[in-house]
PDB file of C-alpha atoms and ligand atoms in Angstrom:
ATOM      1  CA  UNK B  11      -7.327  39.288  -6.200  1.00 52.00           C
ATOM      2  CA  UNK B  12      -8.637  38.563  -2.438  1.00 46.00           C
ATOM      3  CA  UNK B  13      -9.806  35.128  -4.128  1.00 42.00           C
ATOM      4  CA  UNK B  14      -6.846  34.392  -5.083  1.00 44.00           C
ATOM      5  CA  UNK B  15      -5.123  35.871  -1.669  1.00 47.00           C
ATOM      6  CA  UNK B  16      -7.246  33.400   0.302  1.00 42.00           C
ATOM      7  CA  UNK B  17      -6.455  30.645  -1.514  1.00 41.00           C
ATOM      8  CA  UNK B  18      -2.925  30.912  -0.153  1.00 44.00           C
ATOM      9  CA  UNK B  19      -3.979  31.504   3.407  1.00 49.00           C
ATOM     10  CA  UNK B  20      -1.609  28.634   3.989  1.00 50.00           C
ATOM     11  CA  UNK B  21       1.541  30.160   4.341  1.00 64.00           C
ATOM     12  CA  UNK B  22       1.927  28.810   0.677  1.00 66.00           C
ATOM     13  CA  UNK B  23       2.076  30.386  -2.784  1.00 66.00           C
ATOM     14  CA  UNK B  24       0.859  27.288  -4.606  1.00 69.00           C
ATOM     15  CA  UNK B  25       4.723  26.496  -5.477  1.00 73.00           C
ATOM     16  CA  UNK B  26       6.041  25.592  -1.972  1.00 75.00           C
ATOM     17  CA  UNK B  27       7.171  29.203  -1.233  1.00 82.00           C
ATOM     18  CA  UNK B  28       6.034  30.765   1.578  1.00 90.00           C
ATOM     19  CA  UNK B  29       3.249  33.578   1.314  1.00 92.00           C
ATOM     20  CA  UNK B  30       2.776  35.792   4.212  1.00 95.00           C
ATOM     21  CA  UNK B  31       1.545  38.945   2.956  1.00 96.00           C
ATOM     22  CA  UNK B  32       0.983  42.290   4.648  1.00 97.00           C
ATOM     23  CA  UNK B  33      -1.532  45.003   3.195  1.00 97.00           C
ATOM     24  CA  UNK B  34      -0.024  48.168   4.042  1.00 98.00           C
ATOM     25  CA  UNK B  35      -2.545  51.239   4.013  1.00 98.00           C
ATOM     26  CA  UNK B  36      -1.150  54.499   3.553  1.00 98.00           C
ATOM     27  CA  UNK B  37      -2.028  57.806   4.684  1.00 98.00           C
ATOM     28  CA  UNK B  38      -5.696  57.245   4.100  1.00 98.00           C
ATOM     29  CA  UNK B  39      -6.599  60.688   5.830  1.00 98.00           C
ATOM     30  CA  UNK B  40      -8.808  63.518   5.837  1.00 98.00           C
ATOM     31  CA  UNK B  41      -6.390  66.140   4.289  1.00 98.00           C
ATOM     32  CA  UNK B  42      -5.585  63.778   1.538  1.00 98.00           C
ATOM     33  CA  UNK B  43      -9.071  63.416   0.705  1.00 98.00           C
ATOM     34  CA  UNK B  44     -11.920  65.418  -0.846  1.00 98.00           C
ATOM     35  CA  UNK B  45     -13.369  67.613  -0.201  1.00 97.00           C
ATOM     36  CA  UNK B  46     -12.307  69.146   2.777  1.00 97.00           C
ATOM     37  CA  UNK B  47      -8.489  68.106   2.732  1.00 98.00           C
ATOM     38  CA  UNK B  48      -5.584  70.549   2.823  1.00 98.00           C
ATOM     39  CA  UNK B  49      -4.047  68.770   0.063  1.00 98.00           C
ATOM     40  CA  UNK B  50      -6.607  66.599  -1.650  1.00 98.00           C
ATOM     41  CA  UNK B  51      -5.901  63.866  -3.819  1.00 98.00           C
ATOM     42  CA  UNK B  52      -8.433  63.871  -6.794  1.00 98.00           C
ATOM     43  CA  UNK B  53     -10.732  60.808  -6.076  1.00 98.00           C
ATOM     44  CA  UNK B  54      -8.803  59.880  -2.830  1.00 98.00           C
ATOM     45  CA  UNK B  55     -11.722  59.081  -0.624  1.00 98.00           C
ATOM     46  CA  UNK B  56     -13.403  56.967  -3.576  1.00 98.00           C
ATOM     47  CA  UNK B  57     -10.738  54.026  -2.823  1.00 98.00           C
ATOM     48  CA  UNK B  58     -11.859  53.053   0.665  1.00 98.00           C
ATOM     49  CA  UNK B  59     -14.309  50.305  -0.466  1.00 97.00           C
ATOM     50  CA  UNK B  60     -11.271  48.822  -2.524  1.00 96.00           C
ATOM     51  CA  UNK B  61      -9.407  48.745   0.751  1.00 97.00           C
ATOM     52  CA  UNK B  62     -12.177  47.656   2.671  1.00 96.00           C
ATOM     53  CA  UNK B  63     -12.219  44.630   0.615  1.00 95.00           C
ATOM     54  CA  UNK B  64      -8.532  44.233   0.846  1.00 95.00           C
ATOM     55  CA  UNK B  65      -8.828  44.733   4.275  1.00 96.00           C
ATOM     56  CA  UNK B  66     -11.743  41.616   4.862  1.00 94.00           C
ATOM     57  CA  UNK B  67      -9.451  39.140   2.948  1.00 93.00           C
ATOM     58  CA  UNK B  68      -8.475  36.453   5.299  1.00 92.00           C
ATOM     59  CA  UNK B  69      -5.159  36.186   3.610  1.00 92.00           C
ATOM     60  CA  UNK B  70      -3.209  38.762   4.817  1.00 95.00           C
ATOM     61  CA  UNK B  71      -1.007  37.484   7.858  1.00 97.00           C
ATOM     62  CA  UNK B  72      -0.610  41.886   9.035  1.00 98.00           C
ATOM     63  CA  UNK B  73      -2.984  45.118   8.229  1.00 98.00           C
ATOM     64  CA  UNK B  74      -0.990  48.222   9.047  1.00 98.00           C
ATOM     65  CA  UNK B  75      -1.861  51.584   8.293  1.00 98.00           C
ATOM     66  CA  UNK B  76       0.124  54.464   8.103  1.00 98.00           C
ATOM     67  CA  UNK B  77      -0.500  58.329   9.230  1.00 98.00           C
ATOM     68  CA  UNK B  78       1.389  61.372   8.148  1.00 98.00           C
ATOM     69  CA  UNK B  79       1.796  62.755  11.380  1.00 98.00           C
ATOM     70  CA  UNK B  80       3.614  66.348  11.436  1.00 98.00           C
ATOM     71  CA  UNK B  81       4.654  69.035  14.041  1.00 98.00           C
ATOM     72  CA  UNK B  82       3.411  72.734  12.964  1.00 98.00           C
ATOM     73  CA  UNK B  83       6.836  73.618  12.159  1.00 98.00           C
ATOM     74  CA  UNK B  84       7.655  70.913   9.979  1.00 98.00           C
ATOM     75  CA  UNK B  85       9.947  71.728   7.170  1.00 97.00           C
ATOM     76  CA  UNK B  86       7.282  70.243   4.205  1.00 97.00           C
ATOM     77  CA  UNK B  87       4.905  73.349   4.917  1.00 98.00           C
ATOM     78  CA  UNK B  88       5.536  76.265   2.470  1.00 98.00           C
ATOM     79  CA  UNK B  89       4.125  78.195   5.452  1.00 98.00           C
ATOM     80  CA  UNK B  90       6.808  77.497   7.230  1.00 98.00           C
ATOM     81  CA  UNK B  91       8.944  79.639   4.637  1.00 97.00           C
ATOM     82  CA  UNK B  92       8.693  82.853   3.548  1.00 96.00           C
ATOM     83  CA  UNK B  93       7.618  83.249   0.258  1.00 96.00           C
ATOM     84  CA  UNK B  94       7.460  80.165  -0.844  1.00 97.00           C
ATOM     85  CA  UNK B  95       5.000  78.473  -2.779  1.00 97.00           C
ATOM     86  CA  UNK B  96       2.753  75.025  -2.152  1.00 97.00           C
ATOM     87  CA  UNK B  97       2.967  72.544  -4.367  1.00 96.00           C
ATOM     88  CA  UNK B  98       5.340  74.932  -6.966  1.00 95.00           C
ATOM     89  CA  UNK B  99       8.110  75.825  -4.722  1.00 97.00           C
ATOM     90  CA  UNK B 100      11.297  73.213  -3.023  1.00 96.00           C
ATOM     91  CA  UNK B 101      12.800  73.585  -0.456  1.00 94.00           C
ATOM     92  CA  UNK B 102      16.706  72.133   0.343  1.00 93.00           C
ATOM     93  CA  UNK B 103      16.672  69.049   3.149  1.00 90.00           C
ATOM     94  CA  UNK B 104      19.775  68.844   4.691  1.00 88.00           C
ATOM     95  CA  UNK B 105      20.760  65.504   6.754  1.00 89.00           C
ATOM     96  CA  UNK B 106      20.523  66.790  10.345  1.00 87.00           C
ATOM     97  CA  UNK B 107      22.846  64.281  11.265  1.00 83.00           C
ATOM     98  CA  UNK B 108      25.115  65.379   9.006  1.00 77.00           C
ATOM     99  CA  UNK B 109      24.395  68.817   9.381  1.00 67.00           C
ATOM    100  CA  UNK B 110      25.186  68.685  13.335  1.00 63.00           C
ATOM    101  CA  UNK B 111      28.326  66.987  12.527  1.00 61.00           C
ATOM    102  CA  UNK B 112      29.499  69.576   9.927  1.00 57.00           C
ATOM    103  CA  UNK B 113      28.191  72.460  11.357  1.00 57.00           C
ATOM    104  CA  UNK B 114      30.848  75.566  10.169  1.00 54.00           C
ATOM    105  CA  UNK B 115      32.611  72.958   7.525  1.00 54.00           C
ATOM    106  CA  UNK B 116      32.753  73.967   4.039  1.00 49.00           C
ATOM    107  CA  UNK B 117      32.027  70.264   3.305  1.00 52.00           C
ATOM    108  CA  UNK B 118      29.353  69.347   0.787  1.00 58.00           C
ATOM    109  CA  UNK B 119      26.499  68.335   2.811  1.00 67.00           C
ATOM    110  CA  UNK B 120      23.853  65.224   1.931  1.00 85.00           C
ATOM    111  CA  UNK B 121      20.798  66.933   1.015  1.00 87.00           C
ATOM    112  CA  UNK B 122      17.819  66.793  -0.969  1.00 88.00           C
ATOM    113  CA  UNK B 123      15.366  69.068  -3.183  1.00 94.00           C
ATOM    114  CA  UNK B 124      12.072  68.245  -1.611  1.00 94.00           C
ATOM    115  CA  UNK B 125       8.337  69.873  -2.675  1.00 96.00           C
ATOM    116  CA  UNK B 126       6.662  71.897  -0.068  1.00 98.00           C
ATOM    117  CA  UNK B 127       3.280  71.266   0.190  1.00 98.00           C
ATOM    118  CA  UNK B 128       0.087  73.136   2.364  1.00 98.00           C
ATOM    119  CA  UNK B 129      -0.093  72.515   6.069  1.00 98.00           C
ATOM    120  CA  UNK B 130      -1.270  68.830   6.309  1.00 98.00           C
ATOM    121  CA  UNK B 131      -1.597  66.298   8.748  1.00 98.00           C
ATOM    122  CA  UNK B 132      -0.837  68.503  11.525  1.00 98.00           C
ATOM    123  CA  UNK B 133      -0.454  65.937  14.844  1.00 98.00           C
ATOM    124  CA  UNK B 134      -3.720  65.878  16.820  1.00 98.00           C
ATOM    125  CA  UNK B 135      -6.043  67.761  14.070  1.00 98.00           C
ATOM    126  CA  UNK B 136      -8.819  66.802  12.046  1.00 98.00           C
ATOM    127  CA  UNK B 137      -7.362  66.965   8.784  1.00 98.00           C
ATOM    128  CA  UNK B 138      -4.664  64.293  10.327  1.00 98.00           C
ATOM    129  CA  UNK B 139      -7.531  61.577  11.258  1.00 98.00           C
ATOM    130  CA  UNK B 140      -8.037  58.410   9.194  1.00 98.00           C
ATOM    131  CA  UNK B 141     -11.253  58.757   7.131  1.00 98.00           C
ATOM    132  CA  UNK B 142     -14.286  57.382   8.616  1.00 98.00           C
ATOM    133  CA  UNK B 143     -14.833  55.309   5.421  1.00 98.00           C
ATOM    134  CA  UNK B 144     -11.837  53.056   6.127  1.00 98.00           C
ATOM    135  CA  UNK B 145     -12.690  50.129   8.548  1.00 98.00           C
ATOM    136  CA  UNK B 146      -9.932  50.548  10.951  1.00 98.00           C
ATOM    137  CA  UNK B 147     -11.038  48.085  13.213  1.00 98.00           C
ATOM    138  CA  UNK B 148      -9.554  45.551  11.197  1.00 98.00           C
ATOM    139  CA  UNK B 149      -6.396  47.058  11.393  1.00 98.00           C
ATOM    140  CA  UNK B 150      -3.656  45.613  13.197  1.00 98.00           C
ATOM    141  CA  UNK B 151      -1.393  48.349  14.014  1.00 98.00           C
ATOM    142  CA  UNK B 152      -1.511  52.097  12.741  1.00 98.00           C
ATOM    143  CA  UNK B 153       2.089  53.737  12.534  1.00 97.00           C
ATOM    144  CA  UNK B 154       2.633  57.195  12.577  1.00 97.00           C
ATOM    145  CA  UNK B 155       5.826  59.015  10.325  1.00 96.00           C
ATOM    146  CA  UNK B 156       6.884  62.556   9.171  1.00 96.00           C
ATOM    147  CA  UNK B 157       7.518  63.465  13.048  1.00 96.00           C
ATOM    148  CA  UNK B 158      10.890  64.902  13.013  1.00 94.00           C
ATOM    149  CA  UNK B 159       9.873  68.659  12.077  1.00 95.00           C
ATOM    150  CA  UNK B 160      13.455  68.641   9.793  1.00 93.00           C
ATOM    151  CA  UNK B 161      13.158  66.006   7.280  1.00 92.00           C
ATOM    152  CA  UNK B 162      10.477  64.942   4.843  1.00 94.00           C
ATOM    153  CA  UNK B 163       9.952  61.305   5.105  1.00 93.00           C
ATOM    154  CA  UNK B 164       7.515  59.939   2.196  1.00 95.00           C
ATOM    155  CA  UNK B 165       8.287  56.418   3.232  1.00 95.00           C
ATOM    156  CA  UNK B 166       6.146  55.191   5.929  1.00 96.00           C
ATOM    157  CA  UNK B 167      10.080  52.802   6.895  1.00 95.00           C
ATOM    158  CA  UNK B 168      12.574  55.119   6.816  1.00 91.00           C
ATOM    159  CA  UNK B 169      13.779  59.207   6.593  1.00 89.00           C
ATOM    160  CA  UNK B 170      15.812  59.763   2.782  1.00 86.00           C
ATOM    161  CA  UNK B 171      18.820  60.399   4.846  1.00 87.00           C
ATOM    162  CA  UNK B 172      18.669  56.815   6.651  1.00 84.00           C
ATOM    163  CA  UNK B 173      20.423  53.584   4.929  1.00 78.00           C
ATOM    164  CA  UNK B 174      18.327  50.941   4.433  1.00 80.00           C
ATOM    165  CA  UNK B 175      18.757  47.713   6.439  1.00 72.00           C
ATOM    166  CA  UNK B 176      20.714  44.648   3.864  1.00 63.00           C
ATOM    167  CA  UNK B 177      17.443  43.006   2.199  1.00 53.00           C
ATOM    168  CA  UNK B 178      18.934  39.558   3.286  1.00 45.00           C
ATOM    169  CA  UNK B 179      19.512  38.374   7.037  1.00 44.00           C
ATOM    170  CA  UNK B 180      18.899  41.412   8.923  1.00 43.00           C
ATOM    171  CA  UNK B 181      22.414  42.429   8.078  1.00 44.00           C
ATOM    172  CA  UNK B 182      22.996  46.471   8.736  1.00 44.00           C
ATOM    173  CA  UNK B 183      20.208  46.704  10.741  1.00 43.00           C
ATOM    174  CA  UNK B 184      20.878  48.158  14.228  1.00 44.00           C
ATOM    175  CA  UNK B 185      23.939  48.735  15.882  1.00 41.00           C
ATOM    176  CA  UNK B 186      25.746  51.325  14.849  1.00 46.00           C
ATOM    177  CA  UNK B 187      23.827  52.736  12.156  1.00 59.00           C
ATOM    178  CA  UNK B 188      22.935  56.278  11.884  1.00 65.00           C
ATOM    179  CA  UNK B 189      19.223  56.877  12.082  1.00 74.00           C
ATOM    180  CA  UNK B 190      17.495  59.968  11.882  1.00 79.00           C
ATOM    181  CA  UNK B 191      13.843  58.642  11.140  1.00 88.00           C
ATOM    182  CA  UNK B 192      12.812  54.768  11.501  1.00 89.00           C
ATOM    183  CA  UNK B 193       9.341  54.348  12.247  1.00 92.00           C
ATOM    184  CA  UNK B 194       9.614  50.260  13.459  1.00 92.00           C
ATOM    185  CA  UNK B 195       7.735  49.673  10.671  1.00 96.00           C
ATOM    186  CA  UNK B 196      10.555  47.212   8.874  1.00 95.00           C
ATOM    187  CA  UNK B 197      11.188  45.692  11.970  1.00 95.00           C
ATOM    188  CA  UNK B 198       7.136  45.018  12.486  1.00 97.00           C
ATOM    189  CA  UNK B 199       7.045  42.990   9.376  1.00 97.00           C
ATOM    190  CA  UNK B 200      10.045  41.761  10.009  1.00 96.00           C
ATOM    191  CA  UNK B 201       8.496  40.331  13.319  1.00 97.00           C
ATOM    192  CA  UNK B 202       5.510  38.618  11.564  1.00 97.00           C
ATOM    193  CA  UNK B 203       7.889  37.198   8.940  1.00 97.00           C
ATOM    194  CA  UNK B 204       5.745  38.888   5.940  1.00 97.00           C
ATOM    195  CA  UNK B 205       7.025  37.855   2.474  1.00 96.00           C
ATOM    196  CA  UNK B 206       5.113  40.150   0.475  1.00 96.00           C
ATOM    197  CA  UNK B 207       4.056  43.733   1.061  1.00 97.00           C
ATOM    198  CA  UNK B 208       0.406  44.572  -1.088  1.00 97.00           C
ATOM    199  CA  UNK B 209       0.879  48.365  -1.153  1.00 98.00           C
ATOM    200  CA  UNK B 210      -2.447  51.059  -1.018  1.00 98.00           C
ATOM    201  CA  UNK B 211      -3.504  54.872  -0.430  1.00 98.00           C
ATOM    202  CA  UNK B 212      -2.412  57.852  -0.826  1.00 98.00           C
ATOM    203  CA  UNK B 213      -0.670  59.148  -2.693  1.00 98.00           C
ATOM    204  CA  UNK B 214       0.726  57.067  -5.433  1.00 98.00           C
ATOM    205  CA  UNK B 215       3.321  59.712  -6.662  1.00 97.00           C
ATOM    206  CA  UNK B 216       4.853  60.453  -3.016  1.00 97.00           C
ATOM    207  CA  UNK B 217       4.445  57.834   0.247  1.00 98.00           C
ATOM    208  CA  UNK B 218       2.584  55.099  -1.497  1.00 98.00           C
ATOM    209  CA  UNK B 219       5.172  55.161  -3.825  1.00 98.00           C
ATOM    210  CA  UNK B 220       8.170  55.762  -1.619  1.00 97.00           C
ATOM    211  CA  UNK B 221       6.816  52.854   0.613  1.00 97.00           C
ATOM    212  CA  UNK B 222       6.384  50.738  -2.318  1.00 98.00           C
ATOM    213  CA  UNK B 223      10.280  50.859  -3.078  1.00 96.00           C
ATOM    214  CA  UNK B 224      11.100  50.697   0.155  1.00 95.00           C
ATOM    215  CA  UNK B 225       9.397  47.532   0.769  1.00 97.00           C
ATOM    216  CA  UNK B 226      10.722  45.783  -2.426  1.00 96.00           C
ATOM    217  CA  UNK B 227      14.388  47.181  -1.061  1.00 94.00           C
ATOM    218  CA  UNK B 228      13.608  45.457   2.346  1.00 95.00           C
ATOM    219  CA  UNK B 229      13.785  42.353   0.233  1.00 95.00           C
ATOM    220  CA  UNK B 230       9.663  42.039  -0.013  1.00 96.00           C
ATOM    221  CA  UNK B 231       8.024  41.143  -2.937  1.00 95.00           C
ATOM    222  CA  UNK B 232       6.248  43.912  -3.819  1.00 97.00           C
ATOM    223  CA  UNK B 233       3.105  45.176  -5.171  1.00 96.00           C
ATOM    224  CA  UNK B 234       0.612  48.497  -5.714  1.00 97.00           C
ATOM    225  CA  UNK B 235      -2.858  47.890  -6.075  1.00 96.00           C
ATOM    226  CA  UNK B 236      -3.581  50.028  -8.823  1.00 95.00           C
ATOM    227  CA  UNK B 237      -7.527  50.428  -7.727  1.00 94.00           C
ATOM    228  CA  UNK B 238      -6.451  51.431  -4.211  1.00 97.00           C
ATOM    229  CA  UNK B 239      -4.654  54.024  -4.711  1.00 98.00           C
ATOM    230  CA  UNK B 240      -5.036  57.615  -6.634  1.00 98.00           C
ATOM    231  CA  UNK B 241      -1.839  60.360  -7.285  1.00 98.00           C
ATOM    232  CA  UNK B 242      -1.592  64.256  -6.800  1.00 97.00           C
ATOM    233  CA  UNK B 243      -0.626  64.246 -10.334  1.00 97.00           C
ATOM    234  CA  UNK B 244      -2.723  61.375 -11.901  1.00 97.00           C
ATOM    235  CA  UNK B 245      -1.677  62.371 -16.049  1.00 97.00           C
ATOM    236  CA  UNK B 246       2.040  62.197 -14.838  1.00 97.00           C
ATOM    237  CA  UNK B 247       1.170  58.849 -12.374  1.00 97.00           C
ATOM    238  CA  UNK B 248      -0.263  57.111 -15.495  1.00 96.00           C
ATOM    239  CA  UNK B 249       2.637  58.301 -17.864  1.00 97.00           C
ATOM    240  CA  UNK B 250       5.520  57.903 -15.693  1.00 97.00           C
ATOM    241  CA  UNK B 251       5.309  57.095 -12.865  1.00 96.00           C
ATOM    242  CA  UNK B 252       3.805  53.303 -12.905  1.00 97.00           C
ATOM    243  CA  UNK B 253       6.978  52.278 -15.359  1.00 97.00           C
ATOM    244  CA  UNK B 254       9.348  53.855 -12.804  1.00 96.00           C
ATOM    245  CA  UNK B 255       7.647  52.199 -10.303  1.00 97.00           C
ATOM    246  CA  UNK B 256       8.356  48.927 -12.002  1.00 97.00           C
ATOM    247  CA  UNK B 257      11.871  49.464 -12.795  1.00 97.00           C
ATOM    248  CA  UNK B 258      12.344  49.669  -9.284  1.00 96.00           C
ATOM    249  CA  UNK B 259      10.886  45.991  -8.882  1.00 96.00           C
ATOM    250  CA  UNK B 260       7.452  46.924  -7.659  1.00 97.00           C
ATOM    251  CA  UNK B 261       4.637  45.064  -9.809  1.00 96.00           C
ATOM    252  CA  UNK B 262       1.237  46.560 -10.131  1.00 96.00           C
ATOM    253  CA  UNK B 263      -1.976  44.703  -9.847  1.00 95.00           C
ATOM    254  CA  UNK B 264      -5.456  45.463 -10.158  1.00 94.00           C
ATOM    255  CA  UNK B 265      -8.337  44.161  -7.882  1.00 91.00           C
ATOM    256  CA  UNK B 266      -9.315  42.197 -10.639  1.00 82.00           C
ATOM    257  CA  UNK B 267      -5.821  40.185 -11.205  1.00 81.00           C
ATOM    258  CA  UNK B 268      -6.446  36.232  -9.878  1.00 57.00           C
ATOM    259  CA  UNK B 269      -2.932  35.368 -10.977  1.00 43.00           C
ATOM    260  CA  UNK B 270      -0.797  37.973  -9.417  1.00 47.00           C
ATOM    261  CA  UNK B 271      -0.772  36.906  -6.164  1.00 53.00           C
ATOM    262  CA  UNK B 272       0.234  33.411  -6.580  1.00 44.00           C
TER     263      UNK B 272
HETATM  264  C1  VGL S  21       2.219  62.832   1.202  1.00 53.55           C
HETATM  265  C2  VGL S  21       2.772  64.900   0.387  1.00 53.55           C
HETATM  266  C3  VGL S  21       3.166  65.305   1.645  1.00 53.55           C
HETATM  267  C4  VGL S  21       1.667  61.463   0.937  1.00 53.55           C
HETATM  268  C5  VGL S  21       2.613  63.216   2.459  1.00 53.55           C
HETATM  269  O1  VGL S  21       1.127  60.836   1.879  1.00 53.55           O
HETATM  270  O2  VGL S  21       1.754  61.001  -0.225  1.00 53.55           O
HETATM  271  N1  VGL S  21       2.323  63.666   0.171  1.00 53.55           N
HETATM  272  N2  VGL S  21       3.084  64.456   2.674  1.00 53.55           N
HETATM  273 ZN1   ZN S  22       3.336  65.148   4.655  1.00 53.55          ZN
END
């Protein structure tokens, strides 16, 4: 797959279509990695030297890596609620924008059921820090989400509660728009005029996937590398999740796949 990446250094796909991907590393850190990680993905650490390799292919125009990057009181800790439960228990996200707004209405608010998980990721900590194994120094830019202690935001672009920017000609974005989360992220590739977004990290059930959709919303062509990335639950990942994935216009590649990237 890097062969065939560098091959279209270019700016070309082969066809005459312009090929400017980004490889976009998520949340490969210490508590989502055996075997010291709060919240361990099974095999999470063993993907570095895919990345690695992803990372030393001259054809990607933008390396960014993501970090979860949460307040103590942040609203995805079951410690942060009595007697509640990690990784069994939900808890109910309300839009805070929305909720401000409302506030002593009897009006439905926008909310969602989201897991709550062990303390992870905590700003400033250990178990927050990129792994060692991951050569960051070819890294471009590292972007940090999940900072608003009131919303859960899987997506390394954008909070659940925050409209996504029109896919074509920048419409929506900006002015105007209510925000609650937006990490600069879209706007980043926007600025390097990426085309395609190759996807990797963890985990593949919750941000890589979130980010995944995301991205092909944005308007990117979109891809997972399939090697690169492991999931909390890898029996329902592999019986799922991958096809949902795909419905949702994100194609899956392995490192192996020539083809794919032309
Ligand atoms: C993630 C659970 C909670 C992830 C982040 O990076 O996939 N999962 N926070
Ligand atoms: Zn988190």
């Amino acid at each position: 797959m890097a062969a065939a990446a560098a091959a279209a250094a270019d700016d070309d796909d082969g066809h005459g279509a312009p090929f400017r991907p980004a490889l976009l590393v998520v949340d490969l850190q210490e508590d989502f990695c055996p075997p010291t990680g709060s919240l361990a993905v099974p095999g999470g650490r063993a993907i570095a030297p895919a990345i690695n390799k992803l990372l030393a292919s001259p054809a990607f125009a933008l390396r960014v890596a993501t970090r979860d990057w949460h307040p103590e009181n942040h609203i995805s800790f079951a410690a942060n609620h009595a007697g509640k439960q990690p990784f069994v228990d939900t808890v109910r996200v309300v839009n805070p924008l929305q909720a401000a707004a409302q506030e002593g209405e009897e009006e439905e608010h926008e909310a969602v059921e989201s897991r709550l998980w062990p303390v992870h990721c905590v700003q400033n900590t250990p178990g927050a820090e990129l792994i060692p194994e991951l050569d960051a120094a070819k890294l471009d830019k590292v972007v940090d989400k999940g900072m608003d202690p009131r919303v859960e935001m899987y997506s390394p672009f954008f909070d659940p509660f925050t409209p996504l920017p029109a896919a074509t000609g920048g419409q929506g974005r900006g002015q105007g728009q209510r925000r609650v989360c937006d990490s600069g992220l879209a706007d980043l590739l926007a600025s390097h005029d990426i085309t395609h977004a190759y996807v990797v990290g963890l985990a593949a059930d919750y941000c890589v996937q979130s980010a995944a959709v995301d991205a092909a919303k944005l308007g990117y062509v979109t891809y997972v590398v399939e090697d690169a990335t492991r999931a909390v639950d890898a029996e329902a990942w592999d019986r799922e999740g991958k096809k949902e994935l795909q419905a949702k216009g994100v194609g899956l590649v392995g490192m192996g796949d020539q083809e794919v990237l032309r």
